[in-house]
Amino acid sequence: MTCQHESGGFGGNVGHDPHLLYTISAVQVLALFDKLDVLDINKVTGYVTSLQKEDGSFSGDILGEVDTRFSYIAICCLSILKRLDSMDVEKAVKYILSCKNMDGGFGCIPGGESHAGQIFACVGALAITGSLHHIDKDLLGWWLCERQVKSGGFNGRPEKLPDVCYSWWVLSSLTMIDRVHWIDKEKLVKYILDCQDAENGGIADRPDDAVDVYHTFFGVAGLSLLEYPGVKAIDPAYALPVNVVDRIFFGRCST
């Protein structure tokens, strides 16, 4: 809580400027530990909603950069706080749809190149707002499935190398549009496991590279979506364990 700014948003460290990226991380961490009650919900809500622009988009902070990632973050954050009705959802959805491309994917702004990370942000936001019916699921599913390369891993866009982080960005989107059965799940599991450091633990972006927390999280999250034995279920839209999402919205804790 020492990273919270007087505006209601959170920074990446004590004394840092607030940003939506760090605000959603703070809310997610507090949700994991069942500590959302320590938040001044109205203050955080005010910060998030203050960043929505007239066209429905969101900037990440007061500097004004607009990106569909920020739309997702705002929607996800307010949904977790049960304050989604405090923003203009209709305009937000309309803006996200304006970022949809002819290939079925989504970019960071209207006309921006389709990218797996941006697709997760847009599909996740549409899932949370009950707006998935606006997506051409077969067209988008085909684009996402084409991200799987010979090694079994996913890349983020055409002609790029595979990266474990896309095990989450691509797979979560495929899960939300019910097209996971279009990929080779066994090959993806093998790719993720091949990126492990067998001696010291952790997961890297690619086999034999240095491991880090970022890719370890997304690797485990991908394995969860693949129903790998011993890994708890994760919600594809909120990027939180299903039992945490159940506790937030239904007041129960599933196993």
Short mmCIF file of C-alpha atoms in Angstrom, two decimals, residues 67 161-162 178:
data_model
loop_
_atom_site.label_atom_id
_atom_site.label_comp_id
_atom_site.label_asym_id
_atom_site.label_seq_id
_atom_site.Cartn_x
_atom_site.Cartn_y
_atom_site.Cartn_z
CA ASP A 67 -3.48 1.44 -25.89
CA LEU A 161 10.30 -16.72 -32.95
CA PRO A 162 8.25 -18.65 -30.39
CA ASP A 178 -13.57 -21.94 -27.40
#
